[in-house]
Every structure is written in C-alpha cells, then in structure tokens.
Short mmCIF file of C-alpha atoms in Angstrom, two decimals:
data_model
loop_
_atom_site.label_atom_id
_atom_site.label_comp_id
_atom_site.label_asym_id
_atom_site.label_seq_id
_atom_site.Cartn_x
_atom_site.Cartn_y
_atom_site.Cartn_z
CA UNK A 26 91.97 93.38 109.96
CA UNK A 27 95.39 92.32 110.81
CA UNK A 28 97.95 91.69 107.93
CA UNK A 29 101.58 90.82 107.36
CA UNK A 30 104.52 92.84 106.12
CA UNK A 31 104.29 93.98 102.50
CA UNK A 32 107.17 96.45 102.42
CA UNK A 33 109.61 93.93 100.94
CA UNK A 34 107.07 91.84 99.03
CA UNK A 35 108.08 93.29 95.67
CA UNK A 36 111.57 91.87 96.14
CA UNK A 37 110.30 88.36 96.82
CA UNK A 38 110.05 86.22 93.67
CA UNK A 39 107.28 83.63 93.55
CA UNK A 40 108.38 80.35 95.09
CA UNK A 41 107.61 77.13 93.19
CA UNK A 42 105.57 75.84 96.14
CA UNK A 43 103.59 79.04 96.69
CA UNK A 44 99.86 78.48 97.12
CA UNK A 45 97.14 80.32 95.23
CA UNK A 46 93.83 81.76 96.36
CA UNK A 47 90.53 80.99 94.59
CA UNK A 48 90.92 84.34 92.81
CA UNK A 49 94.36 83.63 91.31
CA UNK A 50 93.12 83.39 87.70
CA UNK A 51 91.19 86.65 88.10
CA UNK A 52 94.33 88.42 89.26
CA UNK A 53 96.23 87.12 86.26
CA UNK A 54 93.48 88.31 83.91
CA UNK A 55 93.74 91.76 85.45
CA UNK A 56 97.50 91.85 84.90
CA UNK A 57 98.37 91.95 88.59
CA UNK A 58 101.97 91.94 89.73
CA UNK A 59 101.92 88.68 91.68
CA UNK A 60 104.42 88.03 94.45
CA UNK A 61 105.07 85.33 97.00
CA UNK A 62 103.52 86.66 100.18
CA UNK A 63 103.22 84.50 103.30
CA UNK A 64 103.41 81.42 101.08
CA UNK A 65 100.71 82.61 98.66
CA UNK A 66 100.86 84.20 95.23
CA UNK A 67 99.14 87.51 95.93
CA UNK A 68 98.58 90.72 93.93
CA UNK A 69 101.02 93.42 94.98
CA UNK A 70 99.41 95.91 92.61
CA UNK A 71 97.33 95.83 89.44
CA UNK A 72 98.52 99.06 87.82
CA UNK A 73 99.20 102.06 90.06
CA UNK A 74 99.33 101.46 93.79
CA UNK A 75 98.78 105.20 94.34
CA UNK A 76 95.60 105.10 92.25
CA UNK A 77 94.44 102.03 94.16
CA UNK A 78 95.14 103.78 97.47
CA UNK A 79 93.23 106.89 96.43
CA UNK A 80 90.29 104.84 95.19
CA UNK A 81 89.84 103.45 98.69
CA UNK A 82 90.04 106.90 100.24
CA UNK A 83 87.52 108.43 97.82
CA UNK A 84 85.38 105.58 96.49
CA UNK A 85 85.83 101.85 96.92
CA UNK A 86 88.61 99.32 96.58
CA UNK A 87 88.31 95.55 96.26
CA UNK A 88 90.86 93.30 97.98
CA UNK A 89 91.54 89.56 97.94
CA UNK A 90 92.35 88.53 101.53
CA UNK A 91 91.80 84.81 101.01
CA UNK A 92 95.25 83.99 102.34
CA UNK A 93 94.12 84.82 105.89
CA UNK A 94 93.45 81.98 108.32
CA UNK A 95 89.97 81.13 109.64
CA UNK A 96 90.07 78.99 112.78
CA UNK A 97 86.84 77.93 114.47
CA UNK A 98 86.25 77.12 118.12
CA UNK A 99 82.99 75.28 118.80
CA UNK A 100 81.46 73.87 121.94
CA UNK A 101 80.16 74.86 125.39
CA UNK A 102 83.67 75.77 126.53
CA UNK A 103 84.73 77.72 123.42
CA UNK A 104 84.41 81.14 125.08
CA UNK A 105 86.29 80.05 128.19
CA UNK A 106 89.01 78.50 126.03
CA UNK A 107 89.51 81.78 124.19
CA UNK A 108 89.59 83.72 127.47
CA UNK A 109 92.48 81.51 128.56
CA UNK A 110 94.26 81.44 125.19
CA UNK A 111 94.04 85.16 124.31
CA UNK A 112 94.58 88.42 126.17
CA UNK A 113 91.01 89.61 125.58
CA UNK A 114 87.76 88.84 127.36
CA UNK A 115 85.81 87.02 124.65
CA UNK A 116 83.22 84.92 126.47
CA UNK A 117 80.88 87.88 127.29
CA UNK A 118 80.88 89.06 123.67
CA UNK A 119 77.41 88.99 122.09
CA UNK A 120 76.59 86.88 119.05
CA UNK A 121 77.17 88.95 115.93
CA UNK A 122 79.98 91.00 117.43
CA UNK A 123 83.73 91.05 116.76
CA UNK A 124 86.76 92.01 118.80
CA UNK A 125 90.38 92.86 118.05
CA UNK A 126 92.72 90.94 120.34
CA UNK A 127 96.09 89.18 120.52
CA UNK A 128 97.58 85.82 121.31
CA UNK A 129 100.73 86.15 123.40
CA UNK A 130 103.52 83.87 124.55
CA UNK A 131 104.01 83.26 128.29
CA UNK A 132 106.64 86.04 128.27
CA UNK A 133 104.09 88.52 126.89
CA UNK A 134 105.46 88.65 123.35
CA UNK A 135 102.82 88.92 120.64
CA UNK A 136 102.44 85.76 118.55
CA UNK A 137 99.77 87.35 116.37
CA UNK A 138 97.05 89.97 116.42
CA UNK A 139 93.61 88.61 115.64
CA UNK A 140 89.97 89.40 115.09
CA UNK A 141 87.51 87.10 116.87
CA UNK A 142 83.91 86.92 115.66
CA UNK A 143 81.12 85.29 117.66
CA UNK A 144 78.89 83.55 115.13
CA UNK A 145 76.66 81.64 117.58
CA UNK A 146 76.40 80.91 121.29
CA UNK A 147 79.01 78.16 121.03
CA UNK A 148 80.81 79.14 117.82
CA UNK A 149 83.67 81.61 117.42
CA UNK A 150 85.75 82.35 114.32
CA UNK A 151 89.34 83.51 114.85
CA UNK A 152 90.94 85.25 111.86
CA UNK A 153 94.73 85.08 111.89
CA UNK A 154 97.42 86.52 109.66
CA UNK A 155 98.46 84.08 106.94
CA UNK A 156 102.10 83.93 108.03
CA UNK A 157 101.06 83.09 111.59
CA UNK A 158 98.00 80.90 110.96
CA UNK A 159 99.83 77.64 111.69
CA UNK A 160 101.32 79.05 114.92
CA UNK A 161 97.92 80.34 116.04
CA UNK A 162 96.21 77.03 115.21
CA UNK A 163 98.77 75.04 117.17
CA UNK A 164 98.63 77.39 120.16
CA UNK A 165 94.84 77.44 120.25
CA UNK A 166 94.64 73.66 120.03
CA UNK A 167 97.12 73.29 122.89
CA UNK A 168 95.51 75.95 125.09
CA UNK A 169 91.96 74.70 124.47
CA UNK A 170 92.83 71.11 125.38
CA UNK A 171 91.44 71.42 128.91
CA UNK A 172 88.12 72.92 127.79
CA UNK A 173 84.98 71.51 126.23
CA UNK A 174 85.79 73.03 122.86
CA UNK A 175 86.80 71.83 119.41
CA UNK A 176 89.40 73.72 117.35
CA UNK A 177 89.08 73.41 113.57
CA UNK A 178 91.11 74.98 110.78
CA UNK A 179 88.64 76.03 108.06
CA UNK A 180 90.96 78.34 106.15
CA UNK A 181 90.72 76.29 102.96
CA UNK A 182 86.91 76.48 103.00
CA UNK A 183 86.75 80.26 102.77
CA UNK A 184 87.62 83.04 100.42
CA UNK A 185 87.78 86.52 101.94
CA UNK A 186 86.95 89.57 99.82
CA UNK A 187 87.13 93.08 101.28
CA UNK A 188 85.23 96.06 99.90
CA UNK A 189 86.64 99.20 101.49
CA UNK A 190 85.97 102.90 101.10
CA UNK A 191 83.36 105.60 101.69
CA UNK A 192 81.16 104.20 98.88
CA UNK A 193 81.37 100.60 100.14
CA UNK A 194 77.99 100.50 101.88
CA UNK A 195 76.08 101.91 98.92
CA UNK A 196 77.77 99.51 96.54
CA UNK A 197 77.28 96.44 98.70
CA UNK A 198 73.61 97.33 99.26
CA UNK A 199 73.00 96.61 95.57
CA UNK A 200 73.86 92.95 96.15
CA UNK A 201 72.35 92.11 99.53
CA UNK A 202 69.17 92.51 101.55
CA UNK A 203 71.18 92.62 104.77
CA UNK A 204 70.41 95.77 106.81
CA UNK A 205 73.85 97.31 106.31
CA UNK A 206 73.08 100.65 108.03
CA UNK A 207 72.28 98.69 111.19
CA UNK A 208 75.51 96.67 111.02
CA UNK A 209 77.84 98.55 113.35
CA UNK A 210 81.62 98.64 113.20
CA UNK A 211 83.09 95.35 114.44
CA UNK A 212 79.88 93.41 113.88
CA UNK A 213 79.05 90.46 111.62
CA UNK A 214 75.92 88.95 110.09
CA UNK A 215 75.04 86.13 107.72
CA UNK A 216 73.13 86.84 104.51
CA UNK A 217 73.31 86.45 100.75
CA UNK A 218 75.56 88.75 98.73
CA UNK A 219 75.17 88.56 95.00
CA UNK A 220 73.22 85.34 95.37
CA UNK A 221 75.85 83.51 97.43
CA UNK A 222 75.89 82.82 101.16
CA UNK A 223 78.27 85.10 103.02
CA UNK A 224 79.36 86.25 106.42
CA UNK A 225 79.32 90.06 106.18
CA UNK A 226 81.67 91.75 108.65
CA UNK A 227 81.99 95.50 109.09
CA UNK A 228 85.71 95.36 109.65
CA UNK A 229 88.78 96.35 107.68
CA UNK A 230 92.40 97.39 107.66
CA UNK A 231 92.35 100.63 105.69
CA UNK A 232 91.07 103.34 108.02
CA UNK A 233 87.90 103.62 105.91
CA UNK A 234 84.42 102.23 106.30
CA UNK A 235 84.02 98.88 104.61
CA UNK A 236 83.15 95.23 104.73
CA UNK A 237 84.92 91.90 104.73
CA UNK A 238 82.98 89.08 103.06
CA UNK A 239 83.67 85.47 104.03
CA UNK A 240 82.29 83.19 101.31
CA UNK A 241 82.70 79.61 100.17
CA UNK A 242 85.89 79.33 98.13
CA UNK A 243 83.87 78.06 95.15
CA UNK A 244 81.82 81.29 95.11
CA UNK A 245 84.73 83.72 95.21
CA UNK A 246 85.18 84.35 91.48
CA UNK A 247 81.47 84.95 90.91
CA UNK A 248 81.20 87.45 93.76
CA UNK A 249 84.43 89.25 92.87
CA UNK A 250 83.33 89.74 89.26
CA UNK A 251 79.94 91.12 90.30
CA UNK A 252 81.45 93.63 92.71
CA UNK A 253 84.28 94.59 90.37
CA UNK A 254 81.78 95.30 87.56
CA UNK A 255 80.35 98.26 89.51
CA UNK A 256 81.60 101.56 88.14
CA UNK A 257 84.15 103.08 90.50
CA UNK A 258 85.19 99.84 92.22
CA UNK A 259 88.96 99.46 91.82
CA UNK A 260 90.84 96.20 92.51
CA UNK A 261 93.60 96.96 95.01
CA UNK A 262 96.70 95.02 95.99
CA UNK A 263 98.91 94.55 99.00
CA UNK A 264 100.92 97.73 98.43
CA UNK A 265 97.85 99.95 98.67
CA UNK A 266 96.62 98.02 101.67
CA UNK A 267 99.93 98.67 103.42
CA UNK A 268 99.99 102.43 102.81
CA UNK A 269 96.33 102.69 103.80
CA UNK A 270 96.87 100.94 107.13
CA UNK A 271 100.05 102.96 107.73
CA UNK A 272 98.18 106.24 107.30
CA UNK A 273 95.55 104.90 109.70
CA UNK A 274 98.25 104.07 112.28
CA UNK A 275 97.32 100.39 112.34
CA UNK A 276 100.05 98.01 113.53
CA UNK A 277 101.43 95.35 111.23
CA UNK A 278 102.63 92.00 112.45
CA UNK A 279 106.31 91.61 111.68
CA UNK A 280 106.79 95.37 111.95
CA UNK A 281 105.12 97.04 114.93
CA UNK A 282 104.16 93.69 116.46
CA UNK A 283 106.54 90.77 116.95
CA UNK A 284 107.20 87.94 119.36
CA UNK A 285 109.73 90.28 121.02
CA UNK A 286 107.17 93.07 121.46
CA UNK A 287 104.44 93.20 124.10
CA UNK A 288 101.05 94.90 123.71
CA UNK A 289 102.10 97.59 126.20
CA UNK A 290 105.20 98.51 124.20
CA UNK A 291 103.01 98.82 121.10
CA UNK A 292 100.64 101.18 122.88
CA UNK A 293 97.92 98.54 122.78
CA UNK A 294 97.68 97.69 126.46
CA UNK A 295 93.95 98.40 126.25
CA UNK A 296 93.38 95.02 124.57
CA UNK A 297 94.87 93.18 127.56
CA UNK A 298 92.04 92.44 130.00
CA UNK A 299 93.83 91.80 133.27
CA UNK A 300 90.56 92.05 135.19
CA UNK A 301 88.79 89.22 133.41
CA UNK A 302 88.02 86.14 135.55
CA UNK A 303 90.63 83.41 135.71
CA UNK A 304 94.11 83.06 134.32
CA UNK A 305 95.35 83.44 130.75
CA UNK A 306 98.61 82.74 129.00
CA UNK A 307 101.04 85.60 129.63
CA UNK A 308 98.98 87.21 132.40
CA UNK A 309 101.71 87.28 135.06
CA UNK A 310 104.24 88.96 132.78
CA UNK A 311 101.74 91.39 131.30
CA UNK A 312 100.38 92.32 134.73
CA UNK A 313 103.89 93.24 135.83
CA UNK A 314 104.45 95.28 132.66
CA UNK A 315 101.21 97.16 133.22
CA UNK A 316 102.73 98.56 136.41
CA UNK A 317 106.04 99.52 134.78
CA UNK A 318 106.26 102.13 132.02
CA UNK A 319 107.83 100.59 128.90
CA UNK A 320 111.30 101.71 127.90
CA UNK A 321 110.19 102.58 124.37
CA UNK A 322 107.09 103.93 122.71
CA UNK A 323 105.57 103.76 119.26
CA UNK A 324 105.34 107.15 117.53
CA UNK A 325 104.42 108.63 114.19
CA UNK A 326 107.04 110.42 112.12
CA UNK A 327 106.48 112.84 109.25
CA UNK A 328 109.53 113.58 107.13
CA UNK A 329 110.29 117.19 106.31
CA UNK A 330 111.98 116.18 103.08
CA UNK A 331 111.03 113.83 100.26
CA UNK A 332 113.01 110.73 101.25
CA UNK A 333 110.86 108.13 102.95
CA UNK A 334 112.04 106.41 106.13
CA UNK A 335 111.84 102.64 105.70
CA UNK A 336 111.64 99.66 108.00
CA UNK A 337 114.90 99.14 109.87
CA UNK A 338 116.22 102.69 109.44
CA UNK A 339 117.74 104.18 112.60
CA UNK A 340 116.12 107.09 114.42
CA UNK A 341 118.68 109.51 115.90
CA UNK A 342 118.72 112.59 118.10
CA UNK A 343 119.99 115.98 116.93
CA UNK A 344 123.55 115.00 117.84
CA UNK A 345 123.34 111.70 115.94
CA UNK A 346 122.79 109.42 118.94
CA UNK A 347 120.69 106.37 118.02
CA UNK A 348 117.39 106.39 119.91
CA UNK A 349 115.05 104.14 117.98
CA UNK A 350 114.18 102.28 114.80
CA UNK A 351 111.60 102.69 112.05
CA UNK A 352 109.10 99.84 111.87
CA UNK A 353 107.09 100.96 108.81
CA UNK A 354 107.50 103.81 106.37
CA UNK A 355 106.32 104.97 102.96
CA UNK A 356 105.27 108.04 101.01
CA UNK A 357 101.70 108.94 102.01
CA UNK A 358 99.43 109.51 99.00
CA UNK A 359 96.86 111.25 101.21
CA UNK A 360 99.24 113.57 103.09
CA UNK A 361 101.67 114.07 100.22
CA UNK A 362 104.62 113.49 102.56
CA UNK A 363 106.70 110.52 103.66
CA UNK A 364 105.46 109.02 106.94
CA UNK A 365 106.64 106.30 109.27
CA UNK A 366 106.01 104.55 112.54
CA UNK A 367 108.95 103.96 114.84
CA UNK A 368 109.87 102.76 118.30
CA UNK A 369 111.86 105.39 120.18
CA UNK A 370 113.27 105.53 123.69
CA UNK A 371 110.77 107.03 126.12
CA UNK A 372 113.43 109.36 127.52
CA UNK A 373 114.03 111.05 124.17
CA UNK A 374 112.89 114.60 123.53
CA UNK A 375 113.78 117.37 121.13
CA UNK A 376 114.56 117.23 117.42
CA UNK A 377 114.79 113.80 115.77
CA UNK A 378 115.99 112.55 112.42
CA UNK A 379 116.08 109.28 110.51
CA UNK A 380 119.32 107.95 109.08
CA UNK A 381 118.33 107.40 105.44
CA UNK A 382 121.30 105.68 103.83
CA UNK A 383 123.86 107.69 105.74
CA UNK A 384 122.05 111.02 105.58
CA UNK A 385 120.11 112.39 108.53
CA UNK A 386 116.64 113.42 107.37
CA UNK A 387 114.75 115.61 109.90
CA UNK A 388 111.35 114.34 111.01
CA UNK A 389 108.50 115.65 113.11
CA UNK A 390 107.04 113.42 115.83
CA UNK A 391 103.24 113.32 115.60
CA UNK A 392 100.40 111.49 117.28
CA UNK A 393 98.92 108.46 115.55
CA UNK A 394 97.00 108.00 113.37
CA UNK A 395 98.24 110.15 110.51
CA UNK A 396 94.81 109.96 108.88
CA UNK A 397 91.34 109.59 110.34
CA UNK A 398 88.21 109.56 108.23
CA UNK A 399 85.70 112.30 108.94
#
C-alpha cells in the first residue's frame, strides 16, 4: 500500500493539534517513539527498527495504518467516475479485486498513488495516503460530479491493521474462517477476524506476503491485542515500514512520486491505461509523454562503502558532474549495505557516486527491486 515519507519523521516533534489513531493508547503502552506524521501521532519504532524490519522478513510484523484515508464511491456511475478521475481502468474490475493506480493533475503530475478495491457492483473503496487524503477527496468529488456516483469520506470509521511477513497467513488463519489460501494477491473479502467484522485485503507495502485488515475503529484495540499476543508477532513502526518498502523498490509519495513527477518518469507508465474508453484527467499530457522517452529514470543504487545516501543527496558522474538526485536511501538490514533510489539523467553512463556531505561515495547502479521474496 502506498505511504508517505518517513525519512525525516524522527526530526518532527509532535504538534499540539496532531490527531491520534484508535490504537494510540496501545502504542504508548508498548513504549513506542511517537512522532507527528501526516498530522497523526504515529509509532516510528517500538524498540529496534532493525529487529522490526527483520521480523517482517522472517516472521510477521504488525502495523497500525489507521492514518490512511478511506474514500468510498457508490452508485451506478461509480466505476465510470473512477475511470475519468484516475489513470487506471477500474470499471471492468471484478468484485473482490484491488488495483494499484494513481490520480494525476491535468499536467500529468502525480497527486497521489492509490489502491482501489471493488467491494460490490456499485461500491468502490479508494485508499489514499494520509497526507494526501484531503486532496484526493476534493479531486474525486469534483471529477465525479458529472456521474451518478456519491463520494463519501469514511476515514474516521475505519482502523487499518496490517499483518505482514511469511508467517502472516498461518497466523491470521487462527482468527478467521475466511479461505485465505484462495485469497490472491490484490484481492479483498469480508469476514470475521477475531470475532469482529473486517475487510481482509491481501495487499501490503513491505515486499512480503501479508494482509491489511479494515475494521471498525471501535474494534481496533481488541483485534490488535489478539494478533499481537501470538508468539513471533512483532509490532513494527514507520521506520521499518520505510526500509522494507525501499528494499522492495516500492515508490513513496513525496520521494519518488510528487506533483512534479509523472508516472512515466517514475517507471510506472504501465498503470496509465491510455486505451481505456473515454477521456480521463491528464490523458492528453500523458499520451504525449508515452511517445517521448523521459529525460530521467528511476534507478537503484547500492553503496560500496558504509555511508548511506539520503533523500536530496546529489548523484554525480566520475568527474563530479551532477546527474541526478537521491529520492530515498537507508542502510538495508536484509542486504547489509546502504541502498537508495534516485532519479538520474537518461544519458548518463559509467561510474556514479553520491555526494554524501561533500565526499563522493561510489555506488553501483542496479535494477529494482533490491529484494524480492522467493
């Protein structure tokens, strides 16, 4: 699932007006380092972010994602409205399926990346990043105005708990009769989990198998405690979620994706469905870009040394000429090396380095993702 920038979250003190999720008291009990993130007090880490990261890679991690936005489109024209509002082709999607897509401005810039779930013939749920939820809600309401569809913000109704890792299915099976082996990746079903009603989605933002559980906000604490009581389940914060998605090569809004970046520049032109019937916002610009190679490309970088490239650091050629910028970077617990994603000029070849505080650190350019589960 999409998520916002966490690289600088540790430096952001809680604001007096920051909102809390239904699991706020649980996080405090667990001694979480809480930070102001997208207007919410969220757990950055509970103890060791490296241990939390490794738990997801080897067992199961439990995340609070209740800050995300849930926006519903209902009505006979809901599918057509989404086809016009987003770059994807959503109306043919079967009930119980999900799709990764984007909402773009008329100039093709990405306003947010989204997951859309079809819950019924005339009901879709759009999950937006917390920092962009208000922008997405406003844009959807405006773009759906000419269709027989109702747009409703139901973010406050839901808590979102993610159970991620290779042991996630076996653990979740203890709490639900839902046929989890039959629930394919990017699919969703409704059933009870731990005695509470839930939407069970096989989606995630870690590069591992896992599930995202949409439940009534009033049921969040009960469900969290039941899942967390299972031996081997480790609560995980935003820092671990960020390094997990970075290893998996997943873009982050505010880093790899921005209003100044188009899907084609981000290497995600596949989500733009130019051949779908009718018009959609940004189609003319994106159609033109599809015919013109972008001037920059998103690449993976692996540092040869121990100093991690960070967001905003300059990428340079062997002679020191600037040729790009790092969008995300961190030490990789799985690879044991610093890794990064960066935009670099398409014309660049040869040895590259990253300017880390005035020192050029050599890097190797690699294909994304850095990590892919077996």
